């Protein structure tokens, strides 16, 4: 049963290898990709069920006892995200059946996607800081190549910025991990938690906390470090950005939440004003940036940043409600934002442009597409029956309980801004009349359109379910938050055998 | 002594990273990587001239044994660093082919759309 935890790593790895072996057979690669992500979804839901039944699961690779060997751990938080990874992987793979051109595919798009998923799953599962670094690098290398695949001029520009900033983040992370090892003599996260509880938090420990915070914030695109994201996210193919925005930046937030609730709870409490400030500014600057964008993909990239602020807000507040809100919001944003990106990709395919000025009048021809854009847009903005509302409600409630009135005001204000710019974008694309002299619509072959619409539909459906029956998901998020805040169970699950 | 070297490497790496040329950026990355590795090396509680482990039937020496973990960390980090640098080199070659310059400012400018193919 415990070997189940290895599967999220084995499946993408095996698929990537098989995909490389089938380098010249693109159909084989496609089916492998779909099979693997579907399997990942099944395994993810299995792990989630197991964790609900038997508590936090951990497994020691090669049977080395816990603080020395490599540990994989799954609690509710990570298994929820594993499941989400599977679903997102499946959606993006299906979408790219139609969207990825032969050039990309012949350069190994599908195996790379699997390597990316491998890195993401590894980061979610690992119980060891240095391992986390390694998984990050696996993920990054895959993402670098995916980003630069195709080799267009503006892609190069984005790739250079992305590579440089992420490598600086990696260097910071490595330095932080090294210093932490010097101070505590261990790298196992559960063991670190115990060691740091015992020692006074002065001198190097806060410095290390700040180093790690900066490193993870760069990956997650938190306020002072977000500049690489809008520079690079609008250039690659839509399927690639979708997976980036759904998984890569969320891995940063996942790790922030994991490390700062488990290892540095004291520093988190001490740095609360800073974290909350960063959260508020991230929301604000993301939204303001989005307001100024004339192009749909850029607008959505800024929107990604703005939403990351909400996720960070939950960490800063550090109450069960706030963390549960963050986790709920994370799941919601994966579904909703990805739908937006996928729909944008479809528009780009059909019209050949995503510049707002050149678009218009699509509603009459593609009402379904219009709904598929409007629904997640309203959801992201937080209109009541949709999923974004419940996440925001939880965060705002938690903020009021924590007496962070300024931050709550910012969060609400940014929601209004989000509503404003997304609805304006929607009107620009779908509602207003087509500008004179605009390019003729050329729609892709019907089969391909179905492949591109199906994932968007699925994600919208998921988002709707989350919105209409929030209790189902929120209960899980609540459990996950409790497990994060009371880390005894986590520590026991990892180190139990040795104590 | 090592501390000064690490500081120097970090400073030089950072300086090179903020230069306009991408080639210098790669050098900066390499220096930063080395600085981080040396940092682990220094803070990893060095014990000189001691074995990292004791044979199963051996006598445990009263002196502290050397800790193999920092070495393992650095080894891994070096390997990953090489991989990343190799990728970065290929990337700048590609950028140079596409853009025809190694100046970061020339990549961003308004003459977009040129060199779409390549």
Coordinates of C-alpha atoms in Angstrom, one line a residue:
Chain A
X1 CA 0.0 0.0 0.0
X2 CA 2.8 2.4 0.8
X3 CA 4.5 1.7 -2.4
X4 CA 1.6 3.6 -3.9
X5 CA 3.6 6.7 -3.1
X6 CA 6.3 5.8 -5.6
X7 CA 3.8 5.6 -8.5
X8 CA 3.5 9.3 -9.1
X9 CA 7.2 9.3 -9.7
X10 CA 7.5 6.1 -11.7
X11 CA 4.6 6.8 -14.1
X12 CA 5.9 10.0 -15.6
X13 CA 9.5 8.8 -15.5
X14 CA 8.6 5.6 -17.4
X15 CA 6.5 7.5 -19.8
X16 CA 9.2 10.0 -20.5
X17 CA 11.7 7.2 -21.2
X18 CA 9.3 5.3 -23.4
X19 CA 8.4 8.5 -25.2
X20 CA 12.1 9.1 -25.9
X21 CA 12.5 5.6 -27.2
X22 CA 9.5 6.2 -29.5
X23 CA 11.1 9.5 -30.7
X24 CA 10.0 9.1 -34.3
X25 CA 6.5 7.9 -33.5
X26 CA 4.4 10.8 -32.5
X27 CA 1.1 8.9 -32.2
X28 CA 2.8 6.5 -29.7
X29 CA 4.0 9.5 -27.7
X30 CA 0.6 11.0 -27.6
X31 CA -1.1 7.9 -26.4
X32 CA 1.6 7.4 -23.8
X33 CA 1.1 10.9 -22.6
X34 CA -2.7 10.5 -22.2
X35 CA -2.3 7.1 -20.6
X36 CA 0.3 8.3 -18.1
X37 CA -1.7 11.4 -17.0
X38 CA -4.9 9.4 -16.7
X39 CA -3.0 6.9 -14.6
X40 CA -1.6 9.7 -12.5
X41 CA -5.1 11.0 -11.9
X42 CA -6.2 7.5 -10.7
X43 CA -3.1 7.1 -8.5
X44 CA -3.6 10.6 -7.1
X45 CA -7.2 10.0 -6.1
X46 CA -6.1 6.7 -4.6
X47 CA -3.5 8.3 -2.5
X48 CA -6.0 10.9 -1.4
X49 CA -8.4 8.2 -0.3
X50 CA -5.7 6.3 1.5
X51 CA -4.5 9.4 3.4
X52 CA -8.1 10.1 4.4
X53 CA -8.5 6.6 5.7
X54 CA -5.1 5.9 7.4
X55 CA -3.7 9.3 8.1
X56 CA -0.4 10.7 6.7
X57 CA 1.5 8.2 4.6
X58 CA 5.3 8.0 4.3
X59 CA 7.7 5.7 2.7
X60 CA 11.5 5.5 3.1
X61 CA 13.3 4.8 -0.2
X62 CA 15.6 1.8 0.1
X63 CA 14.5 1.2 3.7
X64 CA 17.0 3.7 5.1
X65 CA 15.5 4.9 8.4
X66 CA 14.0 8.3 8.3
X67 CA 16.5 11.1 9.0
X68 CA 19.2 9.5 6.8
X69 CA 17.3 8.1 3.8
X70 CA 15.1 9.7 1.3
X71 CA 11.6 10.1 2.5
X72 CA 8.4 10.5 0.5
X73 CA 5.4 11.8 2.4
X74 CA 1.8 12.4 1.5
X75 CA -0.6 14.3 3.7
X76 CA -3.9 15.7 2.6
X77 CA -2.4 18.8 1.1
X78 CA 0.1 17.1 -1.1
X79 CA -2.3 14.4 -2.2
X80 CA -4.9 16.9 -3.2
X81 CA -2.3 18.6 -5.3
X82 CA -1.1 15.3 -6.7
X83 CA -4.6 14.6 -7.9
X84 CA -4.8 18.1 -9.3
X85 CA -1.5 17.5 -11.1
X86 CA -2.9 14.4 -12.7
X87 CA -6.1 16.2 -13.8
X88 CA -4.2 19.2 -15.2
X89 CA -1.7 17.0 -16.9
X90 CA -4.5 15.1 -18.6
X91 CA -6.3 18.3 -19.7
X92 CA -3.1 19.8 -21.1
X93 CA -2.1 16.6 -22.9
X94 CA -5.5 16.3 -24.6
X95 CA -5.4 19.9 -25.5
X96 CA -2.0 19.7 -27.0
X97 CA -3.1 16.8 -29.2
X98 CA -4.7 19.5 -31.3
X99 CA -2.6 22.5 -30.4
X100 CA 1.0 21.3 -30.5
X101 CA 2.4 21.5 -34.0
X102 CA 4.4 18.8 -35.5
X103 CA 7.6 20.8 -35.0
X104 CA 7.2 20.9 -31.3
X105 CA 6.1 17.3 -31.1
X106 CA 9.1 16.1 -33.1
X107 CA 11.4 17.9 -30.7
X108 CA 10.1 15.9 -27.7
X109 CA 7.3 17.9 -26.4
X110 CA 5.5 15.0 -24.8
X111 CA 8.4 13.4 -23.0
X112 CA 9.3 16.9 -21.7
X113 CA 5.9 17.4 -20.4
X114 CA 6.2 14.1 -18.5
X115 CA 9.6 15.2 -17.0
X116 CA 7.9 18.4 -15.9
X117 CA 5.1 16.4 -14.2
X118 CA 7.8 14.2 -12.6
X119 CA 9.4 17.2 -11.1
X120 CA 6.1 18.6 -9.9
X121 CA 5.0 15.3 -8.3
X122 CA 8.5 14.9 -6.7
X123 CA 8.3 18.3 -5.1
X124 CA 4.8 17.6 -3.8
X125 CA 5.9 14.3 -2.3
X126 CA 9.4 14.8 -1.0
X127 CA 10.1 15.0 2.7
X128 CA 13.6 16.1 2.4
X129 CA 14.9 19.6 1.6
X130 CA 17.8 18.7 -0.6
X131 CA 15.6 16.3 -2.5
X132 CA 13.3 19.2 -3.0
X133 CA 16.1 21.1 -4.6
X134 CA 16.8 18.2 -7.0
X135 CA 13.1 18.0 -7.9
X136 CA 13.0 21.7 -8.5
X137 CA 15.9 21.4 -10.9
X138 CA 14.3 18.5 -12.8
X139 CA 11.2 20.6 -13.1
X140 CA 13.1 23.7 -14.1
X141 CA 15.2 22.1 -16.8
X142 CA 12.1 20.6 -18.4
X143 CA 10.3 24.0 -18.2
X144 CA 13.3 25.8 -19.7
X145 CA 13.2 23.6 -22.7
X146 CA 9.4 23.7 -23.0
X147 CA 9.6 27.5 -22.9
X148 CA 12.3 27.8 -25.6
X149 CA 10.9 25.0 -27.8
X150 CA 10.1 26.5 -31.2
X151 CA 12.8 29.1 -30.9
X152 CA 10.9 32.3 -31.8
X153 CA 12.5 35.6 -31.1
X154 CA 10.3 36.7 -28.3
X155 CA 10.4 33.2 -26.8
X156 CA 14.1 33.6 -26.5
X157 CA 13.8 36.8 -24.7
X158 CA 11.4 35.3 -22.2
X159 CA 13.5 32.2 -21.8
X160 CA 16.6 34.1 -21.0
X161 CA 14.9 36.1 -18.2
X162 CA 13.2 33.0 -16.9
X163 CA 16.3 30.9 -16.9
X164 CA 18.4 33.6 -15.2
X165 CA 16.0 34.4 -12.5
X166 CA 15.2 30.8 -11.7
X167 CA 18.8 29.9 -11.5
X168 CA 19.4 32.8 -9.1
X169 CA 16.6 31.4 -7.0
X170 CA 18.1 27.9 -7.2
X171 CA 21.5 29.3 -6.0
X172 CA 19.7 31.0 -3.1
X173 CA 17.8 27.8 -2.3
X174 CA 21.0 25.8 -2.3
X175 CA 22.8 28.3 -0.1
X176 CA 19.9 28.3 2.3
X177 CA 19.8 24.5 2.4
X178 CA 23.6 24.4 3.0
X179 CA 23.4 26.8 5.9
X180 CA 20.4 25.0 7.4
X181 CA 22.4 21.8 7.3
X182 CA 25.3 23.6 9.0
X183 CA 23.1 24.8 11.8
X184 CA 21.0 21.7 12.4
X185 CA 22.8 18.7 10.9
X186 CA 19.8 17.3 9.1
X187 CA 17.9 17.8 6.0
X188 CA 14.8 15.7 6.6
X189 CA 12.0 18.2 7.0
X190 CA 10.3 16.5 9.9
X191 CA 13.6 16.1 11.7
X192 CA 14.4 19.8 10.9
X193 CA 11.1 20.8 12.5
X194 CA 12.1 19.0 15.7
X195 CA 15.7 20.2 15.8
X196 CA 14.6 23.8 15.3
X197 CA 11.9 23.6 18.0
X198 CA 14.7 22.7 20.4
X199 CA 17.2 25.5 19.5
X200 CA 16.9 29.2 20.0
X201 CA 15.8 31.1 16.9
X202 CA 18.5 33.7 16.8
X203 CA 21.5 34.3 14.6
X204 CA 21.5 32.3 11.4
X205 CA 18.0 30.7 11.6
X206 CA 16.0 33.8 10.6
X207 CA 18.5 34.5 7.9
X208 CA 18.1 31.1 6.5
X209 CA 14.3 31.5 6.7
X210 CA 14.6 34.7 4.7
X211 CA 16.9 33.1 2.1
X212 CA 14.5 30.2 1.6
X213 CA 11.5 32.6 1.5
X214 CA 13.2 34.7 -1.2
X215 CA 14.1 31.5 -3.2
X216 CA 10.6 30.1 -3.1
X217 CA 9.0 33.5 -3.7
X218 CA 11.0 33.9 -6.9
X219 CA 9.6 30.6 -8.1
X220 CA 6.1 31.5 -7.1
X221 CA 6.4 35.1 -8.5
X222 CA 5.6 36.9 -5.3
X223 CA 5.7 40.7 -5.2
X224 CA 9.2 42.0 -5.4
X225 CA 10.3 39.0 -7.5
X226 CA 7.5 38.7 -10.1
X227 CA 9.0 40.4 -13.1
X228 CA 10.1 37.3 -14.9
X229 CA 6.6 35.9 -15.1
X230 CA 4.9 38.4 -17.4
X231 CA 8.1 38.5 -19.5
X232 CA 8.1 34.8 -20.2
X233 CA 4.6 33.6 -19.8
X234 CA 3.1 35.1 -22.9
X235 CA 5.5 33.7 -25.4
X236 CA 5.3 29.9 -25.4
X237 CA 2.4 27.9 -26.8
X238 CA -0.8 28.1 -24.7
X239 CA -0.7 24.5 -23.6
X240 CA 2.7 25.1 -22.1
X241 CA 1.7 28.3 -20.3
X242 CA -1.4 26.5 -18.9
X243 CA 0.7 23.9 -17.3
X244 CA 3.2 26.5 -16.0
X245 CA 0.5 28.7 -14.5
X246 CA -1.4 25.7 -13.1
X247 CA 1.5 23.8 -11.7
X248 CA 4.9 25.6 -11.6
X249 CA 4.0 28.7 -9.8
X250 CA 1.8 26.7 -7.5
X251 CA 4.7 24.4 -6.6
X252 CA 6.4 27.6 -5.3
X253 CA 3.4 28.4 -3.1
X254 CA 3.1 24.8 -2.0
X255 CA 6.7 24.7 -0.8
X256 CA 6.3 28.1 0.9
X257 CA 3.3 26.8 2.8
X258 CA 4.9 23.5 3.6
X259 CA 8.3 24.8 4.7
X260 CA 7.0 27.8 6.7
X261 CA 4.3 25.9 8.5
X262 CA 6.5 22.8 9.3
X263 CA 10.0 24.1 9.7
X264 CA 9.8 27.8 10.5
X265 CA 6.5 28.4 12.3
X266 CA 8.1 30.9 14.6
X267 CA 9.6 32.8 11.8
X268 CA 6.3 32.9 10.0
X269 CA 4.7 34.4 13.0
X270 CA 7.5 36.9 13.4
X271 CA 7.5 37.8 9.7
X272 CA 3.7 38.0 9.5
X273 CA 3.6 41.7 8.6
X274 CA 6.2 41.2 5.9
X275 CA 4.4 38.2 4.4
X276 CA 1.1 39.9 4.5
X277 CA 2.6 43.0 2.9
X278 CA 4.1 41.0 0.1
X279 CA 0.8 39.2 -0.4
X280 CA -1.1 42.5 -0.6
X281 CA 1.4 44.1 -3.0
X282 CA 1.5 41.0 -5.2
X283 CA -2.3 41.2 -5.6
X284 CA -2.3 44.9 -6.2
X285 CA 0.6 45.0 -8.7
X286 CA -0.7 42.0 -10.6
X287 CA -4.1 43.6 -11.0
X288 CA -2.7 47.0 -11.9
X289 CA -0.4 45.3 -14.5
X290 CA -3.2 43.4 -15.9
X291 CA -5.3 46.6 -16.4
X292 CA -2.6 48.1 -18.6
X293 CA -2.2 45.1 -21.0
X294 CA -3.5 45.3 -24.6
X295 CA -3.0 41.6 -25.2
X296 CA -5.0 38.8 -23.7
X297 CA -2.2 36.4 -22.8
X298 CA -0.2 39.2 -21.1
X299 CA -3.3 40.2 -19.2
X300 CA -3.8 36.7 -18.0
X301 CA -0.1 36.4 -17.0
X302 CA -0.5 39.4 -14.7
X303 CA -3.7 37.9 -13.5
X304 CA -1.7 34.8 -12.4
X305 CA 0.5 37.0 -10.3
X306 CA -2.4 38.8 -8.7
X307 CA -4.0 35.5 -7.6
X308 CA -0.7 34.3 -6.1
X309 CA -1.1 37.1 -3.6
X310 CA -4.3 35.5 -2.3
X311 CA -2.5 32.2 -1.8
X312 CA 0.2 33.9 0.2
X313 CA -2.3 35.7 2.3
X314 CA -3.5 32.4 3.7
X315 CA 0.1 31.5 4.7
X316 CA 0.6 34.9 6.3
X317 CA -2.5 34.6 8.5
X318 CA -1.6 31.1 9.7
X319 CA -5.0 30.1 10.9
X320 CA -6.8 26.9 9.9
X321 CA -9.5 28.8 8.1
X322 CA -6.9 30.9 6.2
X323 CA -4.8 27.9 5.1
X324 CA -7.9 26.0 4.1
X325 CA -9.0 29.0 2.1
X326 CA -5.6 29.2 0.4
X327 CA -5.7 25.5 -0.5
X328 CA -9.2 25.8 -1.8
X329 CA -8.3 28.9 -3.7
X330 CA -5.3 27.1 -5.2
X331 CA -7.4 24.2 -6.5
X332 CA -9.9 26.7 -7.8
X333 CA -7.4 28.8 -9.5
X334 CA -5.8 25.8 -11.2
X335 CA -9.1 24.9 -12.8
X336 CA -10.4 28.4 -13.6
X337 CA -7.2 30.1 -14.8
X338 CA -6.3 27.1 -17.0
X339 CA -9.7 27.3 -18.6
X340 CA -9.0 31.0 -19.4
X341 CA -5.7 30.1 -20.9
X342 CA -7.1 27.2 -22.9
X343 CA -9.9 29.4 -24.3
X344 CA -7.4 32.0 -25.2
X345 CA -5.4 29.5 -27.0
X346 CA -8.5 28.5 -29.0
X347 CA -9.1 32.1 -29.8
X348 CA -5.5 32.5 -31.0
X349 CA -5.9 29.5 -33.1
X350 CA -9.1 30.7 -34.8
X351 CA -8.5 34.4 -35.2
X352 CA -4.7 34.3 -35.3
X353 CA -4.4 37.1 -32.8
X354 CA -5.0 37.8 -29.1
X355 CA -4.6 41.6 -29.2
X356 CA -7.7 42.9 -27.7
X357 CA -8.2 45.7 -30.2
X358 CA -8.3 43.4 -33.1
X359 CA -10.8 41.1 -31.6
X360 CA -14.5 41.4 -31.2
X361 CA -17.9 39.9 -32.1
X362 CA -17.0 36.4 -31.3
X363 CA -20.1 35.8 -29.2
X364 CA -22.4 35.5 -32.2
X365 CA -20.3 32.7 -33.8
X366 CA -19.0 30.9 -30.8
X367 CA -21.4 31.3 -27.9
X368 CA -20.0 28.2 -26.1
X369 CA -16.5 29.7 -26.2
X370 CA -17.9 32.9 -24.8
X371 CA -19.4 31.1 -21.9
X372 CA -16.2 29.1 -21.4
X373 CA -14.3 32.4 -21.0
X374 CA -16.9 34.2 -19.0
X375 CA -17.5 31.5 -16.4
X376 CA -13.9 31.1 -15.2
X377 CA -13.4 34.9 -15.5
X378 CA -16.3 35.5 -13.1
X379 CA -15.1 32.7 -11.0
X380 CA -11.6 34.2 -10.7
X381 CA -13.1 37.5 -9.8
X382 CA -15.1 35.8 -7.1
X383 CA -18.8 36.1 -8.1
X384 CA -20.9 34.1 -5.6
X385 CA -22.0 30.8 -6.9
X386 CA -18.7 30.0 -8.5
X387 CA -15.7 28.4 -6.9
X388 CA -13.5 31.5 -6.5
X389 CA -16.1 33.1 -4.2
X390 CA -15.7 30.4 -1.5
X391 CA -11.9 30.6 -1.4
X392 CA -12.0 34.3 -1.2
X393 CA -14.8 34.2 1.4
X394 CA -12.7 32.0 3.7
X395 CA -9.6 34.2 3.2
X396 CA -11.5 37.4 3.9
X397 CA -13.2 35.9 7.0
X398 CA -9.8 34.7 8.3
X399 CA -8.4 38.2 7.6
X400 CA -11.2 39.8 9.6
X401 CA -10.6 37.4 12.4
X402 CA -6.9 38.2 12.3
X403 CA -7.8 41.9 12.3
X404 CA -5.9 42.6 9.1
X405 CA -8.4 45.1 7.8
X406 CA -6.1 46.8 5.4
X407 CA -5.2 43.6 3.7
X408 CA -8.8 42.6 3.5
X409 CA -9.6 45.9 1.9
X410 CA -6.9 45.4 -0.6
X411 CA -8.1 41.8 -1.3
X412 CA -11.6 43.0 -1.9
X413 CA -10.5 46.0 -4.0
X414 CA -8.4 43.7 -6.1
X415 CA -11.4 41.4 -6.6
X416 CA -13.3 44.4 -8.0
X417 CA -10.4 45.3 -10.3
X418 CA -10.1 41.7 -11.4
X419 CA -13.8 41.6 -12.2
X420 CA -13.3 44.9 -14.1
X421 CA -10.4 43.9 -16.3
X422 CA -11.6 40.4 -17.0
X423 CA -15.1 41.5 -18.0
X424 CA -13.6 44.3 -20.1
X425 CA -11.5 41.8 -21.8
X426 CA -14.5 39.5 -22.3
X427 CA -16.5 42.4 -23.8
X428 CA -13.6 43.3 -26.1
X429 CA -13.2 39.7 -27.3
X430 CA -16.7 38.5 -27.6
X431 CA -19.3 41.3 -27.2
X432 CA -18.2 44.5 -29.1
X433 CA -18.5 44.6 -32.8
X434 CA -15.7 43.4 -34.9
X435 CA -13.4 46.2 -35.8
X436 CA -13.4 47.1 -39.5
X437 CA -10.8 45.4 -41.6
X438 CA -10.2 42.6 -39.1
X439 CA -8.8 39.3 -40.2
X440 CA -11.2 36.7 -41.4
X441 CA -12.1 33.9 -39.0
X442 CA -10.6 30.6 -39.9
X443 CA -11.7 27.8 -37.6
X444 CA -9.7 24.6 -37.1
X445 CA -11.1 21.3 -38.3
X446 CA -14.0 20.2 -36.2
X447 CA -12.3 17.2 -34.6
X448 CA -9.4 19.3 -33.4
X449 CA -11.8 21.9 -32.0
X450 CA -13.4 19.2 -30.0
X451 CA -10.1 18.1 -28.5
X452 CA -9.4 21.7 -27.6
X453 CA -12.8 22.3 -26.1
X454 CA -13.1 19.1 -24.1
X455 CA -10.4 20.0 -21.4
X456 CA -11.8 23.5 -21.0
X457 CA -15.3 22.0 -20.5
X458 CA -14.0 19.5 -18.0
X459 CA -12.2 22.2 -16.0
X460 CA -15.2 24.5 -16.0
X461 CA -17.3 21.6 -14.8
X462 CA -14.9 20.9 -12.0
X463 CA -14.9 24.6 -11.1
X464 CA -18.7 24.6 -11.1
X465 CA -18.8 21.6 -8.9
X466 CA -16.4 23.2 -6.5
X467 CA -18.6 26.3 -6.5
X468 CA -21.9 24.6 -6.1
X469 CA -20.9 22.0 -3.6
X470 CA -18.0 23.8 -1.8
X471 CA -18.5 21.7 1.4
X472 CA -17.1 18.6 -0.4
X473 CA -13.8 20.1 -1.2
X474 CA -13.6 22.5 1.7
X475 CA -13.8 19.7 4.2
X476 CA -10.7 18.2 2.6
X477 CA -9.0 21.6 2.6
X478 CA -9.9 22.0 6.3
X479 CA -8.3 18.6 7.1
X480 CA -5.2 19.6 5.1
X481 CA -4.9 22.9 7.0
X482 CA -5.2 21.2 10.3
X483 CA -2.5 18.7 9.4
X484 CA -0.3 21.6 8.3
X485 CA -0.7 23.5 11.6
X486 CA -0.4 20.5 13.9
X487 CA 2.6 19.0 12.5
X488 CA 3.0 16.3 15.1
X489 CA 1.2 13.8 12.9
X490 CA 3.5 14.7 10.0
X491 CA 6.6 14.3 12.1
X492 CA 5.3 11.0 13.6
X493 CA 4.5 9.7 10.1
X494 CA 8.0 10.4 8.9
X495 CA 10.1 9.6 12.0
X496 CA 7.7 7.2 13.7
X497 CA 9.7 4.1 13.0
X498 CA 12.9 5.4 14.6
X499 CA 11.4 6.9 17.7
Chain B
X1 CA 39.9 33.0 4.2
X2 CA 37.2 30.9 2.4
X3 CA 34.6 33.3 3.6
X4 CA 36.3 36.1 1.7
X5 CA 36.5 33.9 -1.4
X6 CA 32.8 33.1 -1.2
X7 CA 31.9 36.7 -0.7
X8 CA 34.0 37.6 -3.7
X9 CA 32.5 34.9 -5.9
X10 CA 28.9 36.0 -4.9
X11 CA 29.7 39.6 -5.6
X12 CA 31.4 38.9 -9.0
X13 CA 28.6 36.5 -10.0
X14 CA 25.9 39.1 -9.1
X15 CA 27.8 41.8 -11.0
X16 CA 28.1 39.6 -14.1
X17 CA 24.5 38.7 -13.9
X18 CA 23.3 42.3 -14.1
X19 CA 25.5 43.1 -17.1
X20 CA 23.8 43.4 -20.5
X21 CA 25.7 40.6 -22.2
X22 CA 24.2 37.2 -22.0
X23 CA 27.6 35.5 -22.2
X24 CA 28.6 37.3 -19.0
X25 CA 25.3 36.2 -17.5
X26 CA 26.3 32.6 -18.0
X27 CA 29.7 33.3 -16.3
X28 CA 27.8 34.9 -13.5
X29 CA 25.7 31.8 -13.1
X30 CA 28.7 29.6 -12.9
X31 CA 30.3 31.8 -10.3
X32 CA 27.1 31.9 -8.2
X33 CA 26.9 28.1 -8.4
X34 CA 30.4 27.7 -7.2
X35 CA 29.9 30.3 -4.5
X36 CA 26.9 28.3 -3.2
X37 CA 28.9 25.1 -3.3
X38 CA 31.8 26.6 -1.3
X39 CA 29.3 27.9 1.2
X40 CA 28.0 24.5 1.8
X41 CA 31.5 23.2 2.1
X42 CA 32.4 25.8 4.7
X43 CA 29.3 25.6 6.9
X44 CA 29.2 21.8 6.7
X45 CA 31.4 21.4 9.8
X46 CA 34.6 20.3 8.3
X47 CA 36.7 17.8 10.1
X48 CA 40.1 17.4 8.5
X49 CA 41.8 14.1 7.9
X50 CA 39.1 11.9 9.4
X51 CA 37.4 9.1 7.6
X52 CA 33.7 9.7 6.7
X53 CA 32.6 6.3 8.0
X54 CA 33.9 3.5 10.2
X55 CA 34.1 -0.1 9.1
X56 CA 31.5 -2.4 10.6
X57 CA 33.9 -4.2 12.9
X58 CA 36.2 -1.2 13.3
X59 CA 36.7 0.8 16.5
X60 CA 34.8 4.1 16.7
X61 CA 37.4 6.8 17.0
X62 CA 37.0 9.2 19.8
X63 CA 37.5 12.1 17.5
X64 CA 34.5 13.2 15.4
X65 CA 34.3 11.5 12.0
X66 CA 33.9 13.6 8.9
X67 CA 30.4 14.2 7.8
X68 CA 29.9 12.8 4.2
X69 CA 26.6 14.6 3.7
X70 CA 27.9 18.1 2.7
X71 CA 30.2 16.4 0.2
X72 CA 27.3 14.5 -1.3
X73 CA 25.3 17.7 -1.5
X74 CA 28.0 19.5 -3.3
X75 CA 28.6 16.6 -5.7
X76 CA 24.9 16.6 -6.6
X77 CA 24.8 20.4 -6.8
X78 CA 27.9 20.4 -9.1
X79 CA 26.3 17.9 -11.4
X80 CA 23.1 19.8 -11.6
X81 CA 25.0 23.0 -12.1
X82 CA 26.9 21.5 -15.1
X83 CA 23.6 20.4 -16.6
X84 CA 22.1 23.8 -16.2
X85 CA 25.1 25.6 -17.6
X86 CA 25.2 23.3 -20.6
X87 CA 21.6 24.1 -21.3
X88 CA 22.2 27.8 -20.8
X89 CA 25.1 27.7 -23.3
X90 CA 23.0 26.0 -25.9
X91 CA 20.3 28.6 -25.2
X92 CA 22.6 31.5 -25.8
X93 CA 23.9 30.0 -28.9
X94 CA 20.3 29.7 -30.1
X95 CA 19.6 33.3 -29.0
X96 CA 22.6 34.5 -30.9
X97 CA 21.5 32.7 -34.0
X98 CA 18.0 34.2 -33.7
X99 CA 18.8 37.7 -32.5
X100 CA 22.2 38.1 -33.9
X101 CA 23.5 39.8 -30.8
X102 CA 24.4 38.9 -27.2
X103 CA 23.1 42.2 -25.9
X104 CA 20.0 41.7 -23.7
X105 CA 18.7 45.2 -24.6
X106 CA 18.6 44.4 -28.3
X107 CA 16.4 41.5 -27.7
X108 CA 13.6 43.4 -26.1
X109 CA 13.3 46.3 -28.4
X110 CA 10.3 47.2 -30.5
X111 CA 11.4 45.6 -33.8
X112 CA 9.4 42.5 -32.9
X113 CA 8.3 40.2 -35.6
X114 CA 11.6 40.2 -37.3
X115 CA 13.3 36.8 -37.2
X116 CA 10.0 35.1 -36.5
X117 CA 11.3 32.0 -38.4
X118 CA 14.8 30.7 -37.6

